[in-house]
XYZ file of C-alpha atoms in Angstrom:
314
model
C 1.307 -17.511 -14.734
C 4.992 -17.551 -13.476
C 6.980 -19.269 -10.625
C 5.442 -16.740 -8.241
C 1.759 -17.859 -9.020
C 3.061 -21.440 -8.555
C 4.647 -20.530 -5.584
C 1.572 -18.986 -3.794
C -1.126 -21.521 -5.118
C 1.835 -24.199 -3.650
C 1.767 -22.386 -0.406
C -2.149 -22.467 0.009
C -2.542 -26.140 -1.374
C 0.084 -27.195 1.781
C -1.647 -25.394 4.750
C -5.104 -27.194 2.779
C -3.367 -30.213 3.196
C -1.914 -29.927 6.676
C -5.333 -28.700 7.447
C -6.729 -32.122 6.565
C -3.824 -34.296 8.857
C -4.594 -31.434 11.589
C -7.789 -31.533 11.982
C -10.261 -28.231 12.455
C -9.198 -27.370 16.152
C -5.598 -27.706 15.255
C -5.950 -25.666 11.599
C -7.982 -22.806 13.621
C -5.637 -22.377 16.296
C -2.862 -22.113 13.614
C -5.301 -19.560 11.891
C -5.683 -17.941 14.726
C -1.730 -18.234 15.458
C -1.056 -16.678 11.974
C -3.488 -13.791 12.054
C -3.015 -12.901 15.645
C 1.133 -12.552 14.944
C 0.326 -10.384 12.092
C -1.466 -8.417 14.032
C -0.027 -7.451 16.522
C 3.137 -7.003 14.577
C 1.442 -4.404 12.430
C -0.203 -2.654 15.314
C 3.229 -2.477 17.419
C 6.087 -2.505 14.974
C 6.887 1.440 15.376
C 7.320 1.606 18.774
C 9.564 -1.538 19.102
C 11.166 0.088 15.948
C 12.075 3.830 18.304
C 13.693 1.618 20.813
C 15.760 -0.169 18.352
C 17.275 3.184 16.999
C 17.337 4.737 20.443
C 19.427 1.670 21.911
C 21.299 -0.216 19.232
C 23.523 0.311 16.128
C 21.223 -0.465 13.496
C 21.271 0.992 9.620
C 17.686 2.450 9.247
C 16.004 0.540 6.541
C 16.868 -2.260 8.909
C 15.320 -1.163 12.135
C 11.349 -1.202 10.673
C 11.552 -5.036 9.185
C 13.793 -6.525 12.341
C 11.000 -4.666 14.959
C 8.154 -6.772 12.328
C 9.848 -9.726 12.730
C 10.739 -9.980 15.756
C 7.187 -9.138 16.787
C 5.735 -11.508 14.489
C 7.898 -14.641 16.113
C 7.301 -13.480 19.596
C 3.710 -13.295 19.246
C 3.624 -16.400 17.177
C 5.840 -18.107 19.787
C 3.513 -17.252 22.790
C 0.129 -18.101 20.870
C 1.618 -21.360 20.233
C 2.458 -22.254 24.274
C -0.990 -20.879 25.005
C -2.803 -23.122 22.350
C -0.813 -26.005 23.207
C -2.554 -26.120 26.581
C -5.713 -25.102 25.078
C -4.986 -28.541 23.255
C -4.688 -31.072 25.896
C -8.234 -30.515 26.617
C -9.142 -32.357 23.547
C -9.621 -35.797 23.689
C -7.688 -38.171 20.787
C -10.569 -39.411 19.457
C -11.776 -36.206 18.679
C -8.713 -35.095 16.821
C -8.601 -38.630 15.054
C -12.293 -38.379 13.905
C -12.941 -37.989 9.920
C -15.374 -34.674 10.261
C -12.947 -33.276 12.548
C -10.090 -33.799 9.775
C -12.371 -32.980 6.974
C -13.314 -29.545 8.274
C -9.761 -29.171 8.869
C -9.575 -28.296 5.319
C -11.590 -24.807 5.798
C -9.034 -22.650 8.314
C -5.933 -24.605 6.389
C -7.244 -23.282 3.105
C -7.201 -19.542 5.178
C -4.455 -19.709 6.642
C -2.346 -20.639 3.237
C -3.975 -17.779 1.671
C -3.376 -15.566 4.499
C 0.571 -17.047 4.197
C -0.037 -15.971 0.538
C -1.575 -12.408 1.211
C 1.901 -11.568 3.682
C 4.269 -13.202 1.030
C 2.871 -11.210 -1.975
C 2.693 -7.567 -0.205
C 6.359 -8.375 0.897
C 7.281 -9.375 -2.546
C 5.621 -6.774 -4.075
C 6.703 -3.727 -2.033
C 10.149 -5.146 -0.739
C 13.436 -4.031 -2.524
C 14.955 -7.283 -3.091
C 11.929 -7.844 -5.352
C 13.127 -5.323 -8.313
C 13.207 -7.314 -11.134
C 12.036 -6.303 -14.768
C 8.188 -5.637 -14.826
C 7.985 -8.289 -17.335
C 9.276 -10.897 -15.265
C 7.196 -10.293 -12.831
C 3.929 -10.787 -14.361
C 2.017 -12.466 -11.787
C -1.447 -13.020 -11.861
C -2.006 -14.148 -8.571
C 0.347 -11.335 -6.794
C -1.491 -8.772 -8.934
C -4.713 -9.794 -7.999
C -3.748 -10.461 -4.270
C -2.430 -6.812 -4.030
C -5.217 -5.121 -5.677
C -7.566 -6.992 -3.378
C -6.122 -6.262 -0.194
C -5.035 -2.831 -0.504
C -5.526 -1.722 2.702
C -2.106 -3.471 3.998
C -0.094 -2.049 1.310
C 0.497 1.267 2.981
C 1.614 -0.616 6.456
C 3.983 -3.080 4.255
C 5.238 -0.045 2.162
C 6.311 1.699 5.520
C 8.083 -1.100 6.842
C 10.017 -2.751 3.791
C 10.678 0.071 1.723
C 13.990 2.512 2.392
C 12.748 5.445 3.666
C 13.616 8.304 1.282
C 12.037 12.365 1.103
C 9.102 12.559 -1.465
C 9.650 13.998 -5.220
C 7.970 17.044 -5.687
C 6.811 18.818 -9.242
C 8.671 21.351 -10.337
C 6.763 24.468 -12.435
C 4.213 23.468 -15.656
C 7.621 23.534 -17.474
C 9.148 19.906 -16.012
C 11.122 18.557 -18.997
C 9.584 15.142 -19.217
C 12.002 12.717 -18.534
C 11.571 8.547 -19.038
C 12.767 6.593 -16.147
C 12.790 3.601 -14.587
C 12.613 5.121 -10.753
C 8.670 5.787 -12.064
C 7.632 3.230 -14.894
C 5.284 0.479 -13.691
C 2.267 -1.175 -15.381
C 0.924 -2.910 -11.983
C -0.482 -0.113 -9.803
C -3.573 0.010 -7.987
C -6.190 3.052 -6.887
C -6.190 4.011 -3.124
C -9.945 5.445 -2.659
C -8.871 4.926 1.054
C -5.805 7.086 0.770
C -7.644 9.625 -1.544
C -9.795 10.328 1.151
C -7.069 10.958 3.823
C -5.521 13.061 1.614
C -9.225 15.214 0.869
C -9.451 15.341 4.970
C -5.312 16.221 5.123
C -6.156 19.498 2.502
C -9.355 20.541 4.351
C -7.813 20.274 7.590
C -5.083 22.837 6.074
C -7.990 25.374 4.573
C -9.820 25.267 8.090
C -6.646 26.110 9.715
C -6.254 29.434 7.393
C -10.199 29.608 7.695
C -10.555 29.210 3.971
C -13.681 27.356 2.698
C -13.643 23.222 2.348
C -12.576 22.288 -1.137
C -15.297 19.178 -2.550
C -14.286 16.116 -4.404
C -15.315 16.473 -8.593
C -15.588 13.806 -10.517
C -14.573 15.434 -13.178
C -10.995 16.424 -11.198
C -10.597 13.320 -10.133
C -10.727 11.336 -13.922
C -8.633 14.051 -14.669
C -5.778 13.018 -11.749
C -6.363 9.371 -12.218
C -5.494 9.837 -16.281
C -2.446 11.700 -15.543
C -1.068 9.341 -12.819
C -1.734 6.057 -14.484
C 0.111 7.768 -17.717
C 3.061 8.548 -15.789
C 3.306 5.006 -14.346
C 2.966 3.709 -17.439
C 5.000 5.507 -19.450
C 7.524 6.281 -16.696
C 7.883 9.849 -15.887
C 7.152 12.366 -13.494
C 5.866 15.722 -14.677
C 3.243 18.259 -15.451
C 3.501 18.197 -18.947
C 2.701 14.621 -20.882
C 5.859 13.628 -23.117
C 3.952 15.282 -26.232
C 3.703 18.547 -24.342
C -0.133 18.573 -23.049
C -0.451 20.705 -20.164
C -2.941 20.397 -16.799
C -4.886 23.135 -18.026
C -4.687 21.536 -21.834
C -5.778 18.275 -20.370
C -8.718 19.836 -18.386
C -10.027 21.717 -21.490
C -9.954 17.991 -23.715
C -11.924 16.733 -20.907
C -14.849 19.276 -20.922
C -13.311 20.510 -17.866
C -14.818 24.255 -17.580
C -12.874 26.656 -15.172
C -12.052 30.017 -14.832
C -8.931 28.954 -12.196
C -7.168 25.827 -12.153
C -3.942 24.414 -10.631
C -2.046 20.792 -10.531
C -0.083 19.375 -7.326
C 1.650 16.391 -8.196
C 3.860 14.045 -5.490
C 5.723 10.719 -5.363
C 6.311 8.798 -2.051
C 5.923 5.842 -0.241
C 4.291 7.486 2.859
C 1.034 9.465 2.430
C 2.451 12.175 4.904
C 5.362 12.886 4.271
C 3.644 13.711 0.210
C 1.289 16.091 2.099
C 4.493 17.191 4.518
C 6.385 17.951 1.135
C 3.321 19.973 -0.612
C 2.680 22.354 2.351
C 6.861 22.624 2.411
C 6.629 24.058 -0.822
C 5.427 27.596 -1.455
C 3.928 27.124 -4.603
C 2.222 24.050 -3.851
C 1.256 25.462 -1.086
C -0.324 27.910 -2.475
C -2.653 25.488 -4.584
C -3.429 23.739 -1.515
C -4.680 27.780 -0.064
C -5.877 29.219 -2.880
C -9.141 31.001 -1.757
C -10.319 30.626 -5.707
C -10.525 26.549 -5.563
C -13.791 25.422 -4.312
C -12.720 22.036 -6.134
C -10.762 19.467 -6.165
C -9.888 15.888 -7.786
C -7.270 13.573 -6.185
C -5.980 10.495 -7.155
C -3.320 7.948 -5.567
C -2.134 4.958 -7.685
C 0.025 2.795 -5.681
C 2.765 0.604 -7.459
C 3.886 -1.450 -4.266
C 7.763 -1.236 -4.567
C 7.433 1.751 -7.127
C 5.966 3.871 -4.473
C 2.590 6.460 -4.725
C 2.295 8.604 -7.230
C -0.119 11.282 -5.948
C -1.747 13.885 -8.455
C -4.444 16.668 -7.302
C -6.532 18.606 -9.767
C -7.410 21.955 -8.370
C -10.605 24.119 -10.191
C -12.768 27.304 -9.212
């Protein structure tokens, strides 16, 4: 446990306690508040953000998180003048009683962690939180991010610097440590994964090539490989002792006749796939009219981006 775990426990055990001196119809209408900003900030971010570049001078890893926030405290602003009407309807004695304070306690409790969920995707994904993996050993924000994966890839696209995907070179990538890649708190994006399955297919149909279908096998394979280069920091076909995709397959029990590896590093899901198809060889994987298989996996590192590895097989 570190400051952040004290700082997110600290920021559920307040809205617990204001809970309590709110009372229930106060703590759920600051629930509601809360998760009803947040929405609609996620939902219309983008095209706030279009009008911000179209009409003002603003850098561009600036004009995502201003269009959140300003969103977010609009939204929050105008829930809060509707509620407060909502709120003279409710008689003192009623707000004063001890169940009414009591139960307070429930939607306070939510609302801190749902305070906590925001803060730890920010602090995960956002730049200003690149400090040494080591010092940032949090339990809580690990736990919190691997839980509620499904935001990352909204928080990714709107606090991270937008920058063009990596893509492998040949089977003959030097391996090369670095810091750009090395993280030991990553999580697996099944939800992702199966964009990316649809994204390929949708490509094959296109060139009326048959569907490619997920192996298990494959997809060990990718997951292997892309934890490995998180954890050991680099980005490459070959491991650093020299094992090749088609080496790796063959430890595995991996039988083929033809087999290929795509590999990819982003922060945006399309603009990896946008970056494959953009390069012939990869490409080519992605057609090959021998593949019938395939094995993806997509380890997200919050601030350290996707890494993205696809195991192609007869």
């Amino acid at each position: 446990m570190n400051v952040v775990d004290i700082i997110l426990i600290a920021v559920v055990i307040v809205f617990a306690w204001l809970g309590y001196k709110r009372g229930f119809l106060n703590s759920f209408f600051s629930l509601v508040k809360w998760a009803g900003a947040l929405a609609i900030a996620l939902l219309l971010y983008g095209n706030i953000a279009l009008l911000v570049e179209q009409y003002f001078s603003v850098r561009e890893e600036w004009q995502k998180p201003l269009s959140f926030l300003m969103l977010f405290i609009t939204a929050f602003f105008l829930l809060s003048l509707l509620f407060m009407l909502l709120k003279k309807s409710v008689t003192p004695e009623t707000q004063s009683s001890f169940v009414n304070k009591i139960t307070g306690l429930i939607p306070g409790f939510l609302t801190g962690v749902l305070v906590s969920v925001m803060l730890a995707k920010i602090l995960v994904v956002s730049v200003w939180f690149s400090a040494p993996e080591k010092e940032n050993r949090s339990v809580l924000l690990s736990s919190l991010s691997s839980s509620t994966g499904w935001l990352d890839g909204n928080v990714s696209a709107i606090f991270n610097t937008p920058e063009p995907p990596k893509i492998s070179g040949s089977f003959e990538t030097a391996y090369n440590a670095s810091d750009e890649f090395k993280s030991e708190l990553f999580n697996a994006r099944p939800d992702l994964e199966q964009q990316m399955l649809q994204l390929l297919n949708t490509e094959r149909k296109k060139a009326g090539l048959k569907l490619l279908i997920t192996d298990g096998k494959l997809q060990l394979a990718a997951h292997q490989h892309a934890a490995d280069m998180f954890t050991r920091g680099y980005f490459s076909h070959n491991t650093p002792e020299g094992s090749n995709p088609f080496a790796r397959m063959k430890k595995m029990g991996i039988k083929y006749k033809y087999a290929g590896e795509n590999l990819a590093h982003s922060y945006d899901l399309d603009a990896a796939h946008s970056g494959l198809m953009n390069s012939p060889g990869h490409r080519a994987n992605i057609l090959n009219t021998k593949f019938g298989k395939v094995g993806i996996s997509i380890l997200d590192s919050g601030n350290k981006g996707l890494m993205l590895v696809q195991e192609f097989s007869n």
